[in-house]
PDB file of C-alpha atoms in Angstrom:
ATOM      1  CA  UNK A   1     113.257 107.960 133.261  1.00 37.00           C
ATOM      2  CA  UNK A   2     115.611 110.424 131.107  1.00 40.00           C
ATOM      3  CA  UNK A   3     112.635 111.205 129.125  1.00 45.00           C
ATOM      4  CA  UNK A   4     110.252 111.537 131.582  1.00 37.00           C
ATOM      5  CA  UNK A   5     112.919 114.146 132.968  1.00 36.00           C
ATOM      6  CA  UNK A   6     113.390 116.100 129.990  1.00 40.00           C
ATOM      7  CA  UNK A   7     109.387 116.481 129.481  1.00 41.00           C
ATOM      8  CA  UNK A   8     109.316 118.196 133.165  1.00 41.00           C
ATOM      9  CA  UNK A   9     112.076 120.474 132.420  1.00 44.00           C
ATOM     10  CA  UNK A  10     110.552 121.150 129.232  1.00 44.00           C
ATOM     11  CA  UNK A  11     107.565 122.965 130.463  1.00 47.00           C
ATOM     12  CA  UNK A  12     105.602 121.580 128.016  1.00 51.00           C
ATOM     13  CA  UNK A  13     101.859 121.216 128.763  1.00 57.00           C
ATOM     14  CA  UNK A  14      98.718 119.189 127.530  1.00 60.00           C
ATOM     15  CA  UNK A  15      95.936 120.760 125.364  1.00 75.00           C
ATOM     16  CA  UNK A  16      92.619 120.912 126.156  1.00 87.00           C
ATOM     17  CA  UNK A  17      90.640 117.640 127.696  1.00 92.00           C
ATOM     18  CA  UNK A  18      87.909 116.747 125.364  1.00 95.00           C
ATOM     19  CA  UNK A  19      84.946 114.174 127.216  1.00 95.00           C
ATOM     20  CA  UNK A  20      84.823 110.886 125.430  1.00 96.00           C
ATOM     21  CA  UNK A  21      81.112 110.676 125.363  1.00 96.00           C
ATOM     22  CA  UNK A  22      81.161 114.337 123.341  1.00 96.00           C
ATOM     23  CA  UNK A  23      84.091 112.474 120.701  1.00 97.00           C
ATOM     24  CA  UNK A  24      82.142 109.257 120.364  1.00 96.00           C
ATOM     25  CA  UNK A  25      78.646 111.116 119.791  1.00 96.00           C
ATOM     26  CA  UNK A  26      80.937 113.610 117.201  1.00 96.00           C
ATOM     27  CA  UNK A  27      82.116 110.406 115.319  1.00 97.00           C
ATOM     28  CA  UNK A  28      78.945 108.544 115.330  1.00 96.00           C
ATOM     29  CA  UNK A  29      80.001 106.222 117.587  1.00 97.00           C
ATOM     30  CA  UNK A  30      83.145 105.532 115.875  1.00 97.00           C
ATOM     31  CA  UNK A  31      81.090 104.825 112.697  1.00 97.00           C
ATOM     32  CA  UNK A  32      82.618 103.921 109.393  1.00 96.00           C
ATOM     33  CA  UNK A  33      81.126 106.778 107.797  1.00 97.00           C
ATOM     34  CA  UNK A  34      83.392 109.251 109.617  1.00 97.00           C
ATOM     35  CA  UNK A  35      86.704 106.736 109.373  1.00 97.00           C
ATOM     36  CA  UNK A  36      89.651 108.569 107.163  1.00 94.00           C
ATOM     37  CA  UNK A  37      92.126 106.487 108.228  1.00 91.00           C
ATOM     38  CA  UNK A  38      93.418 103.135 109.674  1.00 86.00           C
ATOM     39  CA  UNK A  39      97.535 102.343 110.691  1.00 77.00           C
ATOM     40  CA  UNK A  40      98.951 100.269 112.723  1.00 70.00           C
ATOM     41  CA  UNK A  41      98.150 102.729 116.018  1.00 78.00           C
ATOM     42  CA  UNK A  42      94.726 103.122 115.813  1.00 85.00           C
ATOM     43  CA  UNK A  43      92.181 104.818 113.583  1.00 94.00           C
ATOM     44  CA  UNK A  44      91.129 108.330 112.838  1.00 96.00           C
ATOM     45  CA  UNK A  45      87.624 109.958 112.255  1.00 98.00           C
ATOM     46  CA  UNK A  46      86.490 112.705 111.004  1.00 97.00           C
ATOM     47  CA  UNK A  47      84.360 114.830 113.459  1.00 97.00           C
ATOM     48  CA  UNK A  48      82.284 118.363 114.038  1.00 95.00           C
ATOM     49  CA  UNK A  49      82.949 119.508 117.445  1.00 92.00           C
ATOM     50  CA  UNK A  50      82.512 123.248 119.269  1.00 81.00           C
ATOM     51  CA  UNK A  51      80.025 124.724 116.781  1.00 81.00           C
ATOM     52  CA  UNK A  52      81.074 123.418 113.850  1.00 85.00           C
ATOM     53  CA  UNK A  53      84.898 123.072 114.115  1.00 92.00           C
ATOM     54  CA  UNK A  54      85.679 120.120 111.686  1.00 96.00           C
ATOM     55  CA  UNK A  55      88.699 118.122 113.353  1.00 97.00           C
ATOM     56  CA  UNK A  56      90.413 114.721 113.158  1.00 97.00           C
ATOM     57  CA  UNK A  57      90.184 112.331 116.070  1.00 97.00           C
ATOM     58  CA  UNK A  58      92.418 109.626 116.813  1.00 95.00           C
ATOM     59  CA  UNK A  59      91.481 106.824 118.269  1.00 94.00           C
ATOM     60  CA  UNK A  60      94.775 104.989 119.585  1.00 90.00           C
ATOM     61  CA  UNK A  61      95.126 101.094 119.809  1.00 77.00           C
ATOM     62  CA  UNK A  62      95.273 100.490 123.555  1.00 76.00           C
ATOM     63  CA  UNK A  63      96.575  96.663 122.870  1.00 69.00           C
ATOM     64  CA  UNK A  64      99.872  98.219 121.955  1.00 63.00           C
ATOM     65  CA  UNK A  65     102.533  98.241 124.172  1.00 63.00           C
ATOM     66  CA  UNK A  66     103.197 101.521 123.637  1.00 74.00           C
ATOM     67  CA  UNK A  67      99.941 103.106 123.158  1.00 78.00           C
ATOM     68  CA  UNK A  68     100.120 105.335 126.506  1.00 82.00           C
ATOM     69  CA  UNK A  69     103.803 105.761 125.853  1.00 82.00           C
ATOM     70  CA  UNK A  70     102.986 107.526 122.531  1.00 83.00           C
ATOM     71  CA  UNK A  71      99.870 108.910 123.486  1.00 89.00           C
ATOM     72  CA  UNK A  72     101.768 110.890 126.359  1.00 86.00           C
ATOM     73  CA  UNK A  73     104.357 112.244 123.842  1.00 84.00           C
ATOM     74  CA  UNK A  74     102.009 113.333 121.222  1.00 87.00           C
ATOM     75  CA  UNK A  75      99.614 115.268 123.980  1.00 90.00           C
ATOM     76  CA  UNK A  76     102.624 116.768 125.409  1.00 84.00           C
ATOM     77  CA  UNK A  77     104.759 117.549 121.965  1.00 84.00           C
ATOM     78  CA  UNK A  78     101.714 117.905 119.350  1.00 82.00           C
ATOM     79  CA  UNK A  79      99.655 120.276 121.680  1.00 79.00           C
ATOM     80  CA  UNK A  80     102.956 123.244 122.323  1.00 83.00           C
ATOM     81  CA  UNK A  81     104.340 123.344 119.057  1.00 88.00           C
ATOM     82  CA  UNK A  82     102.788 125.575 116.332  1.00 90.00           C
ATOM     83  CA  UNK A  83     104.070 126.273 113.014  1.00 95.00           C
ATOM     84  CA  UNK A  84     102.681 126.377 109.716  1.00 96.00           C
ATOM     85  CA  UNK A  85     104.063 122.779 108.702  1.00 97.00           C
ATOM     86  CA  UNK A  86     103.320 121.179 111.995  1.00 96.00           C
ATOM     87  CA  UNK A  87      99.872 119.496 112.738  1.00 95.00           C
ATOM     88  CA  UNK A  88      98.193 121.085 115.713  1.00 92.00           C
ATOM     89  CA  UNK A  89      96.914 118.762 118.513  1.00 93.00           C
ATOM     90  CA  UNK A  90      93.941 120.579 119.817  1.00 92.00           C
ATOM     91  CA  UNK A  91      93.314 118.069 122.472  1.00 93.00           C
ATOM     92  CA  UNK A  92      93.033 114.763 124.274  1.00 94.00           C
ATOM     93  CA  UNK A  93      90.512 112.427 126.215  1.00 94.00           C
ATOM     94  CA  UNK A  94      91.626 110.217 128.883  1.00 91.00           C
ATOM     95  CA  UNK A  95      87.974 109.491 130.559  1.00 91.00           C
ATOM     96  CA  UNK A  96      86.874 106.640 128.657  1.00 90.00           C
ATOM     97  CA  UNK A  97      87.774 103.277 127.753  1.00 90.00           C
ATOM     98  CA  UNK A  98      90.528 104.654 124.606  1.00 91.00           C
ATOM     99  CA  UNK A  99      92.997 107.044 124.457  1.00 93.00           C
ATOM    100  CA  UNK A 100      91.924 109.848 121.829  1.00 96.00           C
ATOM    101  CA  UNK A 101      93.400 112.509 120.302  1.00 95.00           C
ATOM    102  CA  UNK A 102      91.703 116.137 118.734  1.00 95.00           C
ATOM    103  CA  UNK A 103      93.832 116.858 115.571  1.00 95.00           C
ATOM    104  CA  UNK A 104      94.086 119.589 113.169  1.00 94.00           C
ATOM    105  CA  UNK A 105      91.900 118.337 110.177  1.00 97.00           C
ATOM    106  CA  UNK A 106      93.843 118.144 106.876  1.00 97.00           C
ATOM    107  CA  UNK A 107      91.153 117.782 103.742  1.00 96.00           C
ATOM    108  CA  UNK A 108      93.793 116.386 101.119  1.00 96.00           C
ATOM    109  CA  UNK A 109      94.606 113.511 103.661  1.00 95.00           C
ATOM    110  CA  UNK A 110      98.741 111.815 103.605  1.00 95.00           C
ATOM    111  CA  UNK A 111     100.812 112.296 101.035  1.00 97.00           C
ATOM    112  CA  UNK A 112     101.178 109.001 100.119  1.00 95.00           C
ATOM    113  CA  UNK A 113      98.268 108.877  98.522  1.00 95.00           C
ATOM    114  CA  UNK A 114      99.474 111.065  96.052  1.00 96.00           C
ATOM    115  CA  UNK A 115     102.650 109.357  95.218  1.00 95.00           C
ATOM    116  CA  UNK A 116     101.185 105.749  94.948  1.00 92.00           C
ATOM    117  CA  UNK A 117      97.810 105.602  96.288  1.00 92.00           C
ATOM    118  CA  UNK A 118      94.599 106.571  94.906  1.00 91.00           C
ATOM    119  CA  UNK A 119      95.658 109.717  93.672  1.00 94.00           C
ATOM    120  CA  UNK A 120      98.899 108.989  92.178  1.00 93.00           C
ATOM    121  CA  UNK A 121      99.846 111.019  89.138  1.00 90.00           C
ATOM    122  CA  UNK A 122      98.070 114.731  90.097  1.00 94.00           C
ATOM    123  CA  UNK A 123     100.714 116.296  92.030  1.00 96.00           C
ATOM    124  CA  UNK A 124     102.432 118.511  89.325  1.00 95.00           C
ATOM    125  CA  UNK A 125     106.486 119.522  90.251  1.00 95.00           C
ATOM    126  CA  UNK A 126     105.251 122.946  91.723  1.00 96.00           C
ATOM    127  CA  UNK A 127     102.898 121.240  94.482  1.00 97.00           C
ATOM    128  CA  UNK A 128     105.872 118.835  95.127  1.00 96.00           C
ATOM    129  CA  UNK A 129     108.766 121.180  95.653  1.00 96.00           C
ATOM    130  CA  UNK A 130     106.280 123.399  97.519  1.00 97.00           C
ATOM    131  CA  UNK A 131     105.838 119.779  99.691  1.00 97.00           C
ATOM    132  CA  UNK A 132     109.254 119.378  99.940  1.00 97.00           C
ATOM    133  CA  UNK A 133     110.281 123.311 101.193  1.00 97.00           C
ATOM    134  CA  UNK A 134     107.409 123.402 103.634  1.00 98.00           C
ATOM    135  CA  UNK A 135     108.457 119.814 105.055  1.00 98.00           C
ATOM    136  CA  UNK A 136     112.118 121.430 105.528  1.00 97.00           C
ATOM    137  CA  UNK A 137     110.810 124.254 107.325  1.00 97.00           C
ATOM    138  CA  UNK A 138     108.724 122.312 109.614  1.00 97.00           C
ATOM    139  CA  UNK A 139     111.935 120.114 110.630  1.00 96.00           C
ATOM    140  CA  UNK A 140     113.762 123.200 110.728  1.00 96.00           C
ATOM    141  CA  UNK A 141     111.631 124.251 113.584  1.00 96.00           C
ATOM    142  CA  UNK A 142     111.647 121.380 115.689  1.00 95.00           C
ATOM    143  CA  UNK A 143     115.064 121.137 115.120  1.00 94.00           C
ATOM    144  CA  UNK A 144     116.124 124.424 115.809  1.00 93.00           C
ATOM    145  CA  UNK A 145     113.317 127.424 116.407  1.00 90.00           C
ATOM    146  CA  UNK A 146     111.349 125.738 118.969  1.00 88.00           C
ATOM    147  CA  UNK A 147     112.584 126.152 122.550  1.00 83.00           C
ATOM    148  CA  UNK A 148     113.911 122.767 122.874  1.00 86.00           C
ATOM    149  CA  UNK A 149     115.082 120.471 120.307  1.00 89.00           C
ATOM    150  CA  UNK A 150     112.440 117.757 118.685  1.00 93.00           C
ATOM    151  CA  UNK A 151     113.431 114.566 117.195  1.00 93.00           C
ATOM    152  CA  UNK A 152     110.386 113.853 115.127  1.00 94.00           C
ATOM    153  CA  UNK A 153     112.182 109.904 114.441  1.00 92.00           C
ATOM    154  CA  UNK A 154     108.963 109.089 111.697  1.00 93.00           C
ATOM    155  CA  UNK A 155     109.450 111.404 109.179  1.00 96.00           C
ATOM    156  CA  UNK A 156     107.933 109.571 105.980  1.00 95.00           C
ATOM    157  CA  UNK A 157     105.054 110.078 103.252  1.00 95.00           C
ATOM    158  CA  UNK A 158     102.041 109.223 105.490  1.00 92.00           C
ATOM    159  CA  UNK A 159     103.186 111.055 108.356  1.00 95.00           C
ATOM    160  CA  UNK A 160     103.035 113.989 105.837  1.00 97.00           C
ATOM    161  CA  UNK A 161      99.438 115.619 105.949  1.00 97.00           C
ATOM    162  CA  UNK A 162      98.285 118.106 103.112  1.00 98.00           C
ATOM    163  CA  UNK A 163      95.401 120.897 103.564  1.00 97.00           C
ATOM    164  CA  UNK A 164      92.815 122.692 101.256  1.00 95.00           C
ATOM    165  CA  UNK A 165      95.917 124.425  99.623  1.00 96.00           C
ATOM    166  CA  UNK A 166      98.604 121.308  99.294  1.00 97.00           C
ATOM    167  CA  UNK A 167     100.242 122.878 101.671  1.00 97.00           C
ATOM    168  CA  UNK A 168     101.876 120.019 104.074  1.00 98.00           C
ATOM    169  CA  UNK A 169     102.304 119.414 107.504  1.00 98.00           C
ATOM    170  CA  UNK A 170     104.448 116.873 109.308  1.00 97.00           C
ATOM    171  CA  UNK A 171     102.087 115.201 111.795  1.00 94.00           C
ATOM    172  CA  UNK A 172     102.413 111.941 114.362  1.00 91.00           C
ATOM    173  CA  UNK A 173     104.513 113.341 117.478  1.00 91.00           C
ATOM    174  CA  UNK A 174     104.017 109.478 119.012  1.00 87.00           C
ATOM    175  CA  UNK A 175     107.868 108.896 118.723  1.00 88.00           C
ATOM    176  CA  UNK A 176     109.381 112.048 119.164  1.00 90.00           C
ATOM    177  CA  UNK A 177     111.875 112.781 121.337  1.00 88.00           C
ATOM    178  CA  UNK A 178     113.698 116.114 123.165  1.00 86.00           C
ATOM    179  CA  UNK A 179     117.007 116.325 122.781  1.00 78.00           C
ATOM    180  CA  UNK A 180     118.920 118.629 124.950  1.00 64.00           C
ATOM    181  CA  UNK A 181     121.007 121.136 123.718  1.00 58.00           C
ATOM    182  CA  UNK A 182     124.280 120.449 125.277  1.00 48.00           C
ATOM    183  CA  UNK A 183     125.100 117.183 123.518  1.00 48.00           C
ATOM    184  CA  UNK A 184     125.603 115.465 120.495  1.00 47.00           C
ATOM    185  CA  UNK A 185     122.735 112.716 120.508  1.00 46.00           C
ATOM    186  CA  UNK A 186     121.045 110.252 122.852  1.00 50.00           C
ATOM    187  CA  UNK A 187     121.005 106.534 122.764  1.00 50.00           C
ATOM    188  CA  UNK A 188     117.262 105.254 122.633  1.00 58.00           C
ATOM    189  CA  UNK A 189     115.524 102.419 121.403  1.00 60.00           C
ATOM    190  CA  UNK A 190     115.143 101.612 117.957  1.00 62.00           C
ATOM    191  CA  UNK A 191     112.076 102.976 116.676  1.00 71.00           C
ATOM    192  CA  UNK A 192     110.345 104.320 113.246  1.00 71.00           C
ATOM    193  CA  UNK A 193     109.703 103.170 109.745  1.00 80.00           C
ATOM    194  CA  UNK A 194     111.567 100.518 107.629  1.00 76.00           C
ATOM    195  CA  UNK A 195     113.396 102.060 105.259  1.00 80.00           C
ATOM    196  CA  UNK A 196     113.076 105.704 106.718  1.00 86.00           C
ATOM    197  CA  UNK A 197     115.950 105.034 109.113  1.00 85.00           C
ATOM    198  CA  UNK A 198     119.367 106.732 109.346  1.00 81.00           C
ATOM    199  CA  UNK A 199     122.452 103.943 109.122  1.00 81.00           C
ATOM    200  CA  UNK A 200     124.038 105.265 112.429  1.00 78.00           C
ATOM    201  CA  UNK A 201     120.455 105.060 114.198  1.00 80.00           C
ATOM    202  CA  UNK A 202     120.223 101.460 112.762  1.00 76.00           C
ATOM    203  CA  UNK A 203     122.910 100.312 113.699  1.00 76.00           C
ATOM    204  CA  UNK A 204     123.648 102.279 117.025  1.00 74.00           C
ATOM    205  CA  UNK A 205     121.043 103.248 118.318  1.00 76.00           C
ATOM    206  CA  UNK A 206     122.239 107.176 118.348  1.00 77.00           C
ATOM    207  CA  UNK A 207     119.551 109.438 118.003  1.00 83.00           C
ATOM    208  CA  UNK A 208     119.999 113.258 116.897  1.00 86.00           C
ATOM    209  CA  UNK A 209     118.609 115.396 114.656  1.00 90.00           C
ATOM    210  CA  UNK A 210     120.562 113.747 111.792  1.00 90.00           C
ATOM    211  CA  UNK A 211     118.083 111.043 111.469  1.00 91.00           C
ATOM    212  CA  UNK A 212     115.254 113.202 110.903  1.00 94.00           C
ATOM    213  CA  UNK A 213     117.566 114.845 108.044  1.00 94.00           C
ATOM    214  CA  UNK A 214     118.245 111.259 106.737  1.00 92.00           C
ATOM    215  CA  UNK A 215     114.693 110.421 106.320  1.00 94.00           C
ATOM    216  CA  UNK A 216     113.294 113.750 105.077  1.00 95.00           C
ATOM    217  CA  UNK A 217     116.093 112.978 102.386  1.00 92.00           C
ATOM    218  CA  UNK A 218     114.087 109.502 101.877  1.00 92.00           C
ATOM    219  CA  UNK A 219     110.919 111.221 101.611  1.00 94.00           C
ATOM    220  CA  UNK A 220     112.323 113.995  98.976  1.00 94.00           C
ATOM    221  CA  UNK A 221     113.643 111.020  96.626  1.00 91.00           C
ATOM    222  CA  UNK A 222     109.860 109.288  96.815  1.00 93.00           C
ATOM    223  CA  UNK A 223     108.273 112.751  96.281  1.00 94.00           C
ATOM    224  CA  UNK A 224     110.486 113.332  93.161  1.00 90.00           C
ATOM    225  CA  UNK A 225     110.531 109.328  91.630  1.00 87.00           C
ATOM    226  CA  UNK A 226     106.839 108.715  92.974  1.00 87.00           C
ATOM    227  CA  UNK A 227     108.105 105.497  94.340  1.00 86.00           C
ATOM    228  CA  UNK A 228     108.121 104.148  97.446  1.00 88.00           C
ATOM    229  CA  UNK A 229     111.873 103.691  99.044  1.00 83.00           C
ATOM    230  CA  UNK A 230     110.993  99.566  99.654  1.00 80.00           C
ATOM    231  CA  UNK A 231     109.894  98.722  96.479  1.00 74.00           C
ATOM    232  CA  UNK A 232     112.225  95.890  95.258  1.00 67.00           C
ATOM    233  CA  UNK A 233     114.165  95.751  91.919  1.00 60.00           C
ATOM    234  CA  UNK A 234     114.257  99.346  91.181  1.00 53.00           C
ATOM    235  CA  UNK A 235     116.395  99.302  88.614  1.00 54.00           C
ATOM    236  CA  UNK A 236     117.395  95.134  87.827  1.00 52.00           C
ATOM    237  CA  UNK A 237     119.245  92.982  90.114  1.00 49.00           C
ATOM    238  CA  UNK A 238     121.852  95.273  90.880  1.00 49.00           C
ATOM    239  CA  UNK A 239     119.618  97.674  92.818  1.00 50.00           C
ATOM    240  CA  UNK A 240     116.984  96.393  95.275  1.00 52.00           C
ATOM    241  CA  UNK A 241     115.568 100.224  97.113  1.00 59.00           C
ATOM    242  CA  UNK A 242     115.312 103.342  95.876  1.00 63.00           C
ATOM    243  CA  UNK A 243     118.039 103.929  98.369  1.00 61.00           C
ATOM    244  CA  UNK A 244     120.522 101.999  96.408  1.00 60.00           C
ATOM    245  CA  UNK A 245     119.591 103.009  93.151  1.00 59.00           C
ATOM    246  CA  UNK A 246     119.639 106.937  93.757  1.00 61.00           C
ATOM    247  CA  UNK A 247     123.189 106.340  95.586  1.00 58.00           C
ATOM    248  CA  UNK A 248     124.639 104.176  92.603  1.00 55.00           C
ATOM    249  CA  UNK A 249     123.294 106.378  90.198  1.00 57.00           C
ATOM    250  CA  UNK A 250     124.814 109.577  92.023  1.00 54.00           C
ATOM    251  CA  UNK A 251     128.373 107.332  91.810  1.00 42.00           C
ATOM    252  CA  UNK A 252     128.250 106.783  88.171  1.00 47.00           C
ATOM    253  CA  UNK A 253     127.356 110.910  87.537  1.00 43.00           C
ATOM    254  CA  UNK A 254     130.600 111.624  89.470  1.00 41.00           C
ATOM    255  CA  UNK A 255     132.781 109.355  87.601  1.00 38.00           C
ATOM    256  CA  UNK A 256     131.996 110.474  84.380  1.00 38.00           C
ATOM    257  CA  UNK A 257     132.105 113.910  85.481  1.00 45.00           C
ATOM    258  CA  UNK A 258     135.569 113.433  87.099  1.00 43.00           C
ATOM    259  CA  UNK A 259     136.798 111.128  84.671  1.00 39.00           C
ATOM    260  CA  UNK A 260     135.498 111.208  81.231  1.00 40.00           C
ATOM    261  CA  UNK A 261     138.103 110.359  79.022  1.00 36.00           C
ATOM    262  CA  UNK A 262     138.669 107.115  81.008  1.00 37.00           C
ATOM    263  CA  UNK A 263     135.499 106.139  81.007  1.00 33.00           C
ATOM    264  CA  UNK A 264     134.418 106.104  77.294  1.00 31.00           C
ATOM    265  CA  UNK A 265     137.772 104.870  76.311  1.00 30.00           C
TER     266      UNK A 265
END
């Protein structure tokens, strides 16, 4: 019910209502030839829609509990905000027998595919810091340019969408929530990606925009390593996620730097 609130007072508003016949003829019926992704929620085609205008559609999976749920908070969140690091959501269709959404279309696809998919090894440091800064700037608007305050809550490497120029934009707005201005954090249910999530969001259940922070932090230490953050035995037994290894490594720095003499006594 909070939620629900907050997206009234908002005065937020859909995009533009697409028919589902003109999506399904656009994508072939769904066909495999026009598939560019597959997750957990659903699938996404590519399509040619309004003269020409080459978009993404995504097609949600309706047997999960929280399809509408999500689909209601990406229509509402993806459709209002625009930045230059933020997937646009052109649109929606609610007439047919799935929930779909009209997406920006990004040619270079997730990031993840650069880091350890298909196209591991061709991102060169320039491309990635230029991934990193933009990713920043895109959380810096939700967090604190837009008119209310956005909790993305799935900031990771296949949430991250690149176009023609590497250029990347943070995309999926299923889990995001408003957070109002006049306190400290919200209590929700847990939700997001193993591995992504902030301790006190774990653990509590407190969402602000700290755990957005924590897991673009996540995301910069796979962009710079190239490895996920929950692949095992990073380093030997000692360290079993990237986590832990970057953290015990960052321990060991400051020792020596702080004491030296002891240490190579």
């Amino acid at each position: 019910m909070h939620r629900v609130i907050l997206l009234a007072q908002s005065g937020l508003q859909g995009g533009k209502c697409y028919r589902y016949q003109d999506l399904q003829l656009a994508t072939h019926n769904f066909g495999e030839e026009c598939r560019i992704g597959k997750g957990g929620f659903g699938e996404v085609f590519k399509a040619f829609i309004d003269d020409g205008n080459i978009v993404a559609v995504k097609r949600l999976n309706v047997s999960c509990g929280r399809a509408k749920i999500d689909f209601e908070n990406e229509v509402r969140l993806g459709s209002n905000v625009q930045h230059r690091n933020l997937v646009r959501l052109q649109g929606s269709s609610t007439d047919g027998p799935e929930l779909l959404l009209v997406l920006e279309y990004m040619p270079q696809g997730s990031l993840d595919k650069f880091l350890w998919g298909e196209k591991r090894g061709t991102l060169n440091w320039k491309k990635r810091y230029d991934i990193i800064l933009g990713v920043a700037r895109g959380l810096a608007h939700l967090h604190n340019e837009f008119h209310v305050k956005i909790v993305h809550r799935d900031i990771k490497s296949n949430n991250i969408l690149l176009d023609d120029d590497f250029q990347p934009k943070i995309a999926d707005f299923g889990l995001a929530r408003l957070q109002p201005d006049d306190i400290t954090h919200v209590s929700t249910r847990l939700a997001g990606t193993l591995g992504y999530l902030a301790p006190e969001y774990a653990n509590k259940g407190h969402l602000s925009k700290r755990v957005d922070t924590f897991s673009f932090g996540i995301m910069t230490l796979e962009v710079i390593s190239g490895r996920k953050c929950t692949d095992e035995n990073f380093s030997g037994p000692d360290t079993s996620h990237l986590h832990e290894h970057v953290t015990s490594n960052h321990l060991n720095l400051f020792f020596i730097n702080k004491f030296p003499s002891e240490l190579y006594i």
